Amino acid sequence: QHVVDTCGKNYPTLKKLRILFNQLYDYAIKHDICTRNYAEFVDIAKHSGKNPRKQDKNPFSKEEVARLWELQDDPYYQIILMLLYNGCRISEFLDLKKENIHLDEQYFDVIASKTENGLRKVPIADKVLPFYKAWYESSECDYLLHTPDQKHFTYRNYYDSYWFPLMEQLGMKHNPHETRHTTITRLAEAHVDPVMVKKIVGHSGAMTLTERVYTHPDIQALVDAINQLD
């Protein structure tokens, strides 16, 4: 119970955690390690509807984005800029393979996402297209983004060895998830059609049935929308 109450995770994650506890006790009882499943007493109901991450949404300011553009020659600052102009979840972008990128048409396919609705075509803005091309051509790695020794980035490796030091160097306090929130905020400020915003960032769950089923913007329309970001 103490783990559930203090881990700071949202309700869906707490449900998975309780399932794990039950599986551990099932194993323990099966092998005579203990005689009772105490996981059945774990209470997660009091955390229902709570999302501790909501308070952490701190979009990048215009001044911070401008500062990042001053450092665009550094490939690792380029990653941050690409995230700010695509609205992807950090896991979606780190797991993006070259085979799913279409540079000529300026988009890539997200084929593995946190949600089913996250599977989508993401436009590549004109301003950051050169960064995609540079990373694409920089190695033989199957993934667009990679470590200096051409290995796939894990989230922990990227955050600890790259994101956090870069943010610290600039005196900024952001986590990678806030690039996505920044993109959504900036698209709204640019008066991009809300349906287009949902299509770009994979917020299909927030759409009406009509928007999900019958609205299929073409790639150029998506590119035009993302190009509204200054």
PDB file of C-alpha atoms in Angstrom:
ATOM      1  CA  GLN A   1       0.000   0.000   0.000  1.00  0.00           C
ATOM      2  CA  HIS A   2       2.871   2.327   0.798  1.00  0.00           C
ATOM      3  CA  VAL A   3       4.292   1.799  -2.704  1.00  0.00           C
ATOM      4  CA  VAL A   4       0.943   2.651  -4.293  1.00  0.00           C
ATOM      5  CA  ASP A   5       0.487   5.742  -2.141  1.00  0.00           C
ATOM      6  CA  THR A   6       3.959   7.179  -2.706  1.00  0.00           C
ATOM      7  CA  CYS A   7       5.044   6.181  -6.240  1.00  0.00           C
ATOM      8  CA  GLY A   8       3.399   9.219  -7.881  1.00  0.00           C
ATOM      9  CA  LYS A   9       1.934   7.245 -10.803  1.00  0.00           C
ATOM     10  CA  ASN A  10      -1.468   7.820 -12.362  1.00  0.00           C
ATOM     11  CA  TYR A  11      -4.481   5.578 -11.861  1.00  0.00           C
ATOM     12  CA  PRO A  12      -4.062   3.314 -14.941  1.00  0.00           C
ATOM     13  CA  THR A  13      -0.480   2.584 -13.877  1.00  0.00           C
ATOM     14  CA  LEU A  14      -1.598   1.843 -10.317  1.00  0.00           C
ATOM     15  CA  LYS A  15      -4.043  -0.757 -11.686  1.00  0.00           C
ATOM     16  CA  LYS A  16      -1.183  -2.466 -13.488  1.00  0.00           C
ATOM     17  CA  LEU A  17       0.882  -2.325 -10.330  1.00  0.00           C
ATOM     18  CA  ARG A  18      -1.862  -4.041  -8.348  1.00  0.00           C
ATOM     19  CA  ILE A  19      -2.083  -6.749 -11.019  1.00  0.00           C
ATOM     20  CA  LEU A  20       1.646  -7.302 -10.651  1.00  0.00           C
ATOM     21  CA  PHE A  21       1.290  -7.606  -6.850  1.00  0.00           C
ATOM     22  CA  ASN A  22      -1.427 -10.224  -7.313  1.00  0.00           C
ATOM     23  CA  GLN A  23       0.725 -12.194  -9.739  1.00  0.00           C
ATOM     24  CA  LEU A  24       3.609 -12.168  -7.276  1.00  0.00           C
ATOM     25  CA  TYR A  25       1.401 -13.493  -4.500  1.00  0.00           C
ATOM     26  CA  ASP A  26      -0.089 -16.150  -6.794  1.00  0.00           C
ATOM     27  CA  TYR A  27       3.425 -17.370  -7.496  1.00  0.00           C
ATOM     28  CA  ALA A  28       4.384 -17.225  -3.820  1.00  0.00           C
ATOM     29  CA  ILE A  29       1.327 -19.210  -2.719  1.00  0.00           C
ATOM     30  CA  LYS A  30       1.857 -21.791  -5.474  1.00  0.00           C
ATOM     31  CA  HIS A  31       5.407 -22.393  -4.272  1.00  0.00           C
ATOM     32  CA  ASP A  32       4.561 -22.367  -0.550  1.00  0.00           C
ATOM     33  CA  ILE A  33       6.406 -19.127   0.106  1.00  0.00           C
ATOM     34  CA  CYS A  34       3.337 -17.669   1.825  1.00  0.00           C
ATOM     35  CA  THR A  35      -0.248 -18.702   2.463  1.00  0.00           C
ATOM     36  CA  ARG A  36      -2.274 -15.559   1.843  1.00  0.00           C
ATOM     37  CA  ASN A  37      -2.603 -12.964  -0.954  1.00  0.00           C
ATOM     38  CA  TYR A  38      -2.197  -9.635   0.811  1.00  0.00           C
ATOM     39  CA  ALA A  39      -2.391  -7.791  -2.520  1.00  0.00           C
ATOM     40  CA  GLU A  40      -6.177  -8.118  -2.332  1.00  0.00           C
ATOM     41  CA  PHE A  41      -6.119  -5.486   0.415  1.00  0.00           C
ATOM     42  CA  VAL A  42      -4.282  -2.875  -1.691  1.00  0.00           C
ATOM     43  CA  ASP A  43      -6.555   0.142  -2.153  1.00  0.00           C
ATOM     44  CA  ILE A  44      -6.161   2.220  -5.310  1.00  0.00           C
ATOM     45  CA  ALA A  45      -9.706   3.650  -5.377  1.00  0.00           C
ATOM     46  CA  LYS A  46      -8.644   6.804  -3.540  1.00  0.00           C
ATOM     47  CA  HIS A  47      -6.299   7.611  -6.424  1.00  0.00           C
ATOM     48  CA  SER A  48      -9.017   7.295  -9.079  1.00  0.00           C
ATOM     49  CA  GLY A  49      -9.204  10.281 -11.391  1.00  0.00           C
ATOM     50  CA  LYS A  50      -5.900  11.664 -10.221  1.00  0.00           C
ATOM     51  CA  ASN A  51      -3.041  12.280 -12.613  1.00  0.00           C
ATOM     52  CA  PRO A  52       0.071  13.598 -10.861  1.00  0.00           C
ATOM     53  CA  ARG A  53       1.632  14.497 -14.193  1.00  0.00           C
ATOM     54  CA  LYS A  54      -0.968  17.157 -14.958  1.00  0.00           C
ATOM     55  CA  GLN A  55       0.674  19.651 -12.649  1.00  0.00           C
ATOM     56  CA  ASP A  56       3.992  19.093 -14.374  1.00  0.00           C
ATOM     57  CA  LYS A  57       2.839  20.448 -17.742  1.00  0.00           C
ATOM     58  CA  ASN A  58       5.152  23.371 -18.237  1.00  0.00           C
ATOM     59  CA  PRO A  59       5.385  24.336 -21.915  1.00  0.00           C
ATOM     60  CA  PHE A  60       8.550  25.828 -23.346  1.00  0.00           C
ATOM     61  CA  SER A  61       8.328  29.593 -23.650  1.00  0.00           C
ATOM     62  CA  LYS A  62       8.912  31.398 -26.950  1.00  0.00           C
ATOM     63  CA  GLU A  63      12.212  32.644 -25.558  1.00  0.00           C
ATOM     64  CA  GLU A  64      13.296  29.108 -24.701  1.00  0.00           C
ATOM     65  CA  VAL A  65      12.410  27.841 -28.172  1.00  0.00           C
ATOM     66  CA  ALA A  66      14.374  30.734 -29.679  1.00  0.00           C
ATOM     67  CA  ARG A  67      17.361  29.817 -27.497  1.00  0.00           C
ATOM     68  CA  LEU A  68      17.232  26.245 -28.767  1.00  0.00           C
ATOM     69  CA  TRP A  69      17.246  27.501 -32.359  1.00  0.00           C
ATOM     70  CA  GLU A  70      20.478  29.345 -31.607  1.00  0.00           C
ATOM     71  CA  LEU A  71      22.005  25.925 -30.876  1.00  0.00           C
ATOM     72  CA  GLN A  72      20.551  24.109 -33.883  1.00  0.00           C
ATOM     73  CA  ASP A  73      23.953  22.985 -35.159  1.00  0.00           C
ATOM     74  CA  ASP A  74      24.239  20.578 -32.245  1.00  0.00           C
ATOM     75  CA  PRO A  75      22.493  17.297 -33.222  1.00  0.00           C
ATOM     76  CA  TYR A  76      21.255  16.675 -29.697  1.00  0.00           C
ATOM     77  CA  TYR A  77      19.585  20.061 -29.490  1.00  0.00           C
ATOM     78  CA  GLN A  78      18.088  19.216 -32.874  1.00  0.00           C
ATOM     79  CA  ILE A  79      16.263  16.299 -31.231  1.00  0.00           C
ATOM     80  CA  ILE A  80      14.574  18.704 -28.819  1.00  0.00           C
ATOM     81  CA  LEU A  81      13.571  20.975 -31.684  1.00  0.00           C
ATOM     82  CA  MET A  82      12.184  18.041 -33.672  1.00  0.00           C
ATOM     83  CA  LEU A  83      10.089  17.037 -30.665  1.00  0.00           C
ATOM     84  CA  LEU A  84       8.815  20.607 -30.344  1.00  0.00           C
ATOM     85  CA  TYR A  85       7.680  20.503 -33.978  1.00  0.00           C
ATOM     86  CA  ASN A  86       6.083  17.043 -34.106  1.00  0.00           C
ATOM     87  CA  GLY A  87       4.150  16.615 -30.849  1.00  0.00           C
ATOM     88  CA  CYS A  88       5.270  13.014 -30.412  1.00  0.00           C
ATOM     89  CA  ARG A  89       5.520  11.174 -27.143  1.00  0.00           C
ATOM     90  CA  ILE A  90       9.207  10.736 -26.374  1.00  0.00           C
ATOM     91  CA  SER A  91       8.878   6.938 -26.573  1.00  0.00           C
ATOM     92  CA  GLU A  92       7.293   7.178 -30.028  1.00  0.00           C
ATOM     93  CA  PHE A  93      10.165   9.286 -31.320  1.00  0.00           C
ATOM     94  CA  LEU A  94      12.992   7.262 -29.784  1.00  0.00           C
ATOM     95  CA  ASP A  95      11.454   4.104 -31.291  1.00  0.00           C
ATOM     96  CA  LEU A  96      11.016   5.608 -34.775  1.00  0.00           C
ATOM     97  CA  LYS A  97      12.678   3.445 -37.425  1.00  0.00           C
ATOM     98  CA  LYS A  98      14.019   4.776 -40.703  1.00  0.00           C
ATOM     99  CA  GLU A  99      11.794   2.424 -42.663  1.00  0.00           C
ATOM    100  CA  ASN A 100       8.785   4.363 -41.389  1.00  0.00           C
ATOM    101  CA  ILE A 101      10.079   7.786 -42.431  1.00  0.00           C
ATOM    102  CA  HIS A 102       9.117   9.369 -45.756  1.00  0.00           C
ATOM    103  CA  LEU A 103      11.373  12.367 -46.213  1.00  0.00           C
ATOM    104  CA  ASP A 104      10.177  13.286 -49.705  1.00  0.00           C
ATOM    105  CA  GLU A 105       6.548  13.454 -48.588  1.00  0.00           C
ATOM    106  CA  GLN A 106       7.547  14.992 -45.217  1.00  0.00           C
ATOM    107  CA  TYR A 107       5.936  12.623 -42.763  1.00  0.00           C
ATOM    108  CA  PHE A 108       6.575   9.513 -40.715  1.00  0.00           C
ATOM    109  CA  ASP A 109       4.369   6.709 -39.443  1.00  0.00           C
ATOM    110  CA  VAL A 110       4.013   6.032 -35.753  1.00  0.00           C
ATOM    111  CA  ILE A 111       3.416   2.271 -35.671  1.00  0.00           C
ATOM    112  CA  ALA A 112       4.017   1.720 -31.953  1.00  0.00           C
ATOM    113  CA  SER A 113       2.296   4.008 -29.484  1.00  0.00           C
ATOM    114  CA  LYS A 114       1.074   4.170 -25.908  1.00  0.00           C
ATOM    115  CA  THR A 115      -2.488   4.054 -27.234  1.00  0.00           C
ATOM    116  CA  GLU A 116      -4.157   2.566 -30.290  1.00  0.00           C
ATOM    117  CA  ASN A 117      -5.293   6.041 -31.252  1.00  0.00           C
ATOM    118  CA  GLY A 118      -1.658   7.127 -31.274  1.00  0.00           C
ATOM    119  CA  LEU A 119      -0.961   5.150 -34.450  1.00  0.00           C
ATOM    120  CA  ARG A 120      -0.849   7.874 -37.078  1.00  0.00           C
ATOM    121  CA  LYS A 121       1.007   9.831 -39.747  1.00  0.00           C
ATOM    122  CA  VAL A 122       3.022  12.707 -38.309  1.00  0.00           C
ATOM    123  CA  PRO A 123       3.984  15.627 -40.575  1.00  0.00           C
ATOM    124  CA  ILE A 124       7.549  16.964 -40.645  1.00  0.00           C
ATOM    125  CA  ALA A 125       7.711  20.758 -40.556  1.00  0.00           C
ATOM    126  CA  ASP A 126       9.829  22.529 -43.163  1.00  0.00           C
ATOM    127  CA  LYS A 127      11.951  24.150 -40.457  1.00  0.00           C
ATOM    128  CA  VAL A 128      13.173  20.860 -39.001  1.00  0.00           C
ATOM    129  CA  LEU A 129      13.254  18.715 -42.156  1.00  0.00           C
ATOM    130  CA  PRO A 130      17.051  19.212 -42.515  1.00  0.00           C
ATOM    131  CA  PHE A 131      17.507  17.738 -39.024  1.00  0.00           C
ATOM    132  CA  TYR A 132      15.621  14.580 -39.999  1.00  0.00           C
ATOM    133  CA  LYS A 133      17.731  14.240 -43.141  1.00  0.00           C
ATOM    134  CA  ALA A 134      20.958  14.726 -41.193  1.00  0.00           C
ATOM    135  CA  TRP A 135      20.057  12.105 -38.584  1.00  0.00           C
ATOM    136  CA  TYR A 136      18.773   9.738 -41.269  1.00  0.00           C
ATOM    137  CA  GLU A 137      22.088   9.864 -43.108  1.00  0.00           C
ATOM    138  CA  SER A 138      24.336   9.914 -40.039  1.00  0.00           C
ATOM    139  CA  SER A 139      24.494   6.183 -39.375  1.00  0.00           C
ATOM    140  CA  GLU A 140      23.609   2.653 -40.415  1.00  0.00           C
ATOM    141  CA  CYS A 141      21.365   2.289 -37.356  1.00  0.00           C
ATOM    142  CA  ASP A 142      17.811   1.112 -38.053  1.00  0.00           C
ATOM    143  CA  TYR A 143      16.484   3.893 -35.842  1.00  0.00           C
ATOM    144  CA  LEU A 144      16.428   7.578 -36.764  1.00  0.00           C
ATOM    145  CA  LEU A 145      17.854   8.629 -33.407  1.00  0.00           C
ATOM    146  CA  HIS A 146      20.793   6.785 -31.962  1.00  0.00           C
ATOM    147  CA  THR A 147      23.668   6.933 -29.509  1.00  0.00           C
ATOM    148  CA  PRO A 148      27.160   7.941 -30.717  1.00  0.00           C
ATOM    149  CA  ASP A 149      27.972   4.235 -31.127  1.00  0.00           C
ATOM    150  CA  GLN A 150      24.864   3.823 -33.310  1.00  0.00           C
ATOM    151  CA  LYS A 151      22.723   2.021 -30.749  1.00  0.00           C
ATOM    152  CA  HIS A 152      19.012   2.436 -30.114  1.00  0.00           C
ATOM    153  CA  PHE A 153      18.218   5.005 -27.427  1.00  0.00           C
ATOM    154  CA  THR A 154      16.411   3.744 -24.371  1.00  0.00           C
ATOM    155  CA  TYR A 155      14.397   6.370 -22.529  1.00  0.00           C
ATOM    156  CA  ARG A 156      16.572   6.164 -19.418  1.00  0.00           C
ATOM    157  CA  ASN A 157      19.782   6.518 -21.432  1.00  0.00           C
ATOM    158  CA  TYR A 158      18.447   9.459 -23.409  1.00  0.00           C
ATOM    159  CA  TYR A 159      17.034  11.261 -20.384  1.00  0.00           C
ATOM    160  CA  ASP A 160      20.024  10.769 -18.056  1.00  0.00           C
ATOM    161  CA  SER A 161      22.857  11.238 -20.556  1.00  0.00           C
ATOM    162  CA  TYR A 162      21.407  13.788 -22.970  1.00  0.00           C
ATOM    163  CA  TRP A 163      18.145  15.495 -22.037  1.00  0.00           C
ATOM    164  CA  PHE A 164      18.931  16.334 -18.424  1.00  0.00           C
ATOM    165  CA  PRO A 165      22.486  17.624 -19.064  1.00  0.00           C
ATOM    166  CA  LEU A 166      21.270  19.792 -21.971  1.00  0.00           C
ATOM    167  CA  MET A 167      18.470  21.282 -19.912  1.00  0.00           C
ATOM    168  CA  GLU A 168      20.844  21.887 -17.014  1.00  0.00           C
ATOM    169  CA  GLN A 169      23.321  23.577 -19.327  1.00  0.00           C
ATOM    170  CA  LEU A 170      20.616  25.997 -20.481  1.00  0.00           C
ATOM    171  CA  GLY A 171      19.141  26.532 -17.049  1.00  0.00           C
ATOM    172  CA  MET A 172      15.769  25.174 -18.210  1.00  0.00           C
ATOM    173  CA  LYS A 173      13.508  22.944 -16.159  1.00  0.00           C
ATOM    174  CA  HIS A 174      11.551  20.697 -18.497  1.00  0.00           C
ATOM    175  CA  ASN A 175      11.010  16.990 -18.990  1.00  0.00           C
ATOM    176  CA  PRO A 176      10.755  15.408 -22.477  1.00  0.00           C
ATOM    177  CA  HIS A 177       6.965  15.017 -22.193  1.00  0.00           C
ATOM    178  CA  GLU A 178       6.593  18.796 -22.093  1.00  0.00           C
ATOM    179  CA  THR A 179       7.716  19.117 -25.713  1.00  0.00           C
ATOM    180  CA  ARG A 180       4.457  17.404 -26.687  1.00  0.00           C
ATOM    181  CA  HIS A 181       2.421  19.740 -24.496  1.00  0.00           C
ATOM    182  CA  THR A 182       4.295  22.689 -26.015  1.00  0.00           C
ATOM    183  CA  THR A 183       3.448  21.581 -29.550  1.00  0.00           C
ATOM    184  CA  ILE A 184      -0.238  21.255 -28.704  1.00  0.00           C
ATOM    185  CA  THR A 185      -0.258  24.659 -27.012  1.00  0.00           C
ATOM    186  CA  ARG A 186       1.543  26.398 -29.879  1.00  0.00           C
ATOM    187  CA  LEU A 187      -0.720  24.841 -32.525  1.00  0.00           C
ATOM    188  CA  ALA A 188      -3.746  26.101 -30.599  1.00  0.00           C
ATOM    189  CA  GLU A 189      -2.197  29.567 -30.344  1.00  0.00           C
ATOM    190  CA  ALA A 190      -1.645  29.492 -34.124  1.00  0.00           C
ATOM    191  CA  HIS A 191      -5.398  28.793 -34.541  1.00  0.00           C
ATOM    192  CA  VAL A 192      -4.821  25.452 -36.263  1.00  0.00           C
ATOM    193  CA  ASP A 193      -8.065  23.513 -36.622  1.00  0.00           C
ATOM    194  CA  PRO A 194      -8.544  21.414 -33.443  1.00  0.00           C
ATOM    195  CA  VAL A 195      -9.252  18.272 -35.469  1.00  0.00           C
ATOM    196  CA  MET A 196      -5.930  18.697 -37.267  1.00  0.00           C
ATOM    197  CA  VAL A 197      -4.154  19.105 -33.937  1.00  0.00           C
ATOM    198  CA  LYS A 198      -5.701  15.874 -32.669  1.00  0.00           C
ATOM    199  CA  LYS A 199      -4.672  14.055 -35.845  1.00  0.00           C
ATOM    200  CA  ILE A 200      -1.074  15.281 -35.584  1.00  0.00           C
ATOM    201  CA  VAL A 201      -0.517  14.425 -31.930  1.00  0.00           C
ATOM    202  CA  GLY A 202      -2.699  11.306 -31.763  1.00  0.00           C
ATOM    203  CA  HIS A 203      -5.463  12.566 -29.509  1.00  0.00           C
ATOM    204  CA  SER A 204      -8.111  10.551 -31.343  1.00  0.00           C
ATOM    205  CA  GLY A 205      -9.679   9.560 -28.036  1.00  0.00           C
ATOM    206  CA  ALA A 206     -10.706  13.186 -27.594  1.00  0.00           C
ATOM    207  CA  MET A 207     -12.491  13.249 -30.957  1.00  0.00           C
ATOM    208  CA  THR A 208     -16.125  12.745 -31.715  1.00  0.00           C
ATOM    209  CA  LEU A 209     -17.032   9.591 -33.634  1.00  0.00           C
ATOM    210  CA  THR A 210     -17.510  11.667 -36.791  1.00  0.00           C
ATOM    211  CA  GLU A 211     -14.050  13.210 -36.450  1.00  0.00           C
ATOM    212  CA  ARG A 212     -12.419   9.804 -35.919  1.00  0.00           C
ATOM    213  CA  VAL A 213     -14.147   7.951 -38.729  1.00  0.00           C
ATOM    214  CA  TYR A 214     -14.797  10.490 -41.436  1.00  0.00           C
ATOM    215  CA  THR A 215     -12.005  13.054 -41.164  1.00  0.00           C
ATOM    216  CA  HIS A 216      -8.923  11.937 -43.067  1.00  0.00           C
ATOM    217  CA  PRO A 217      -6.724  14.940 -43.931  1.00  0.00           C
ATOM    218  CA  ASP A 218      -4.081  14.298 -46.563  1.00  0.00           C
ATOM    219  CA  ILE A 219      -0.374  14.574 -45.801  1.00  0.00           C
ATOM    220  CA  GLN A 220       0.007  18.012 -47.361  1.00  0.00           C
ATOM    221  CA  ALA A 221      -2.780  19.346 -45.155  1.00  0.00           C
ATOM    222  CA  LEU A 222      -0.977  17.986 -42.093  1.00  0.00           C
ATOM    223  CA  VAL A 223       2.333  19.506 -43.241  1.00  0.00           C
ATOM    224  CA  ASP A 224       0.616  22.854 -43.860  1.00  0.00           C
ATOM    225  CA  ALA A 225      -0.798  22.688 -40.333  1.00  0.00           C
ATOM    226  CA  ILE A 226       2.504  21.944 -38.602  1.00  0.00           C
ATOM    227  CA  ASN A 227       4.168  24.678 -40.655  1.00  0.00           C
ATOM    228  CA  GLN A 228       1.988  27.187 -38.808  1.00  0.00           C
ATOM    229  CA  LEU A 229       4.450  26.891 -35.927  1.00  0.00           C
ATOM    230  CA  ASP A 230       6.930  29.767 -36.063  1.00  0.00           C
TER     231      ASP A 230
END
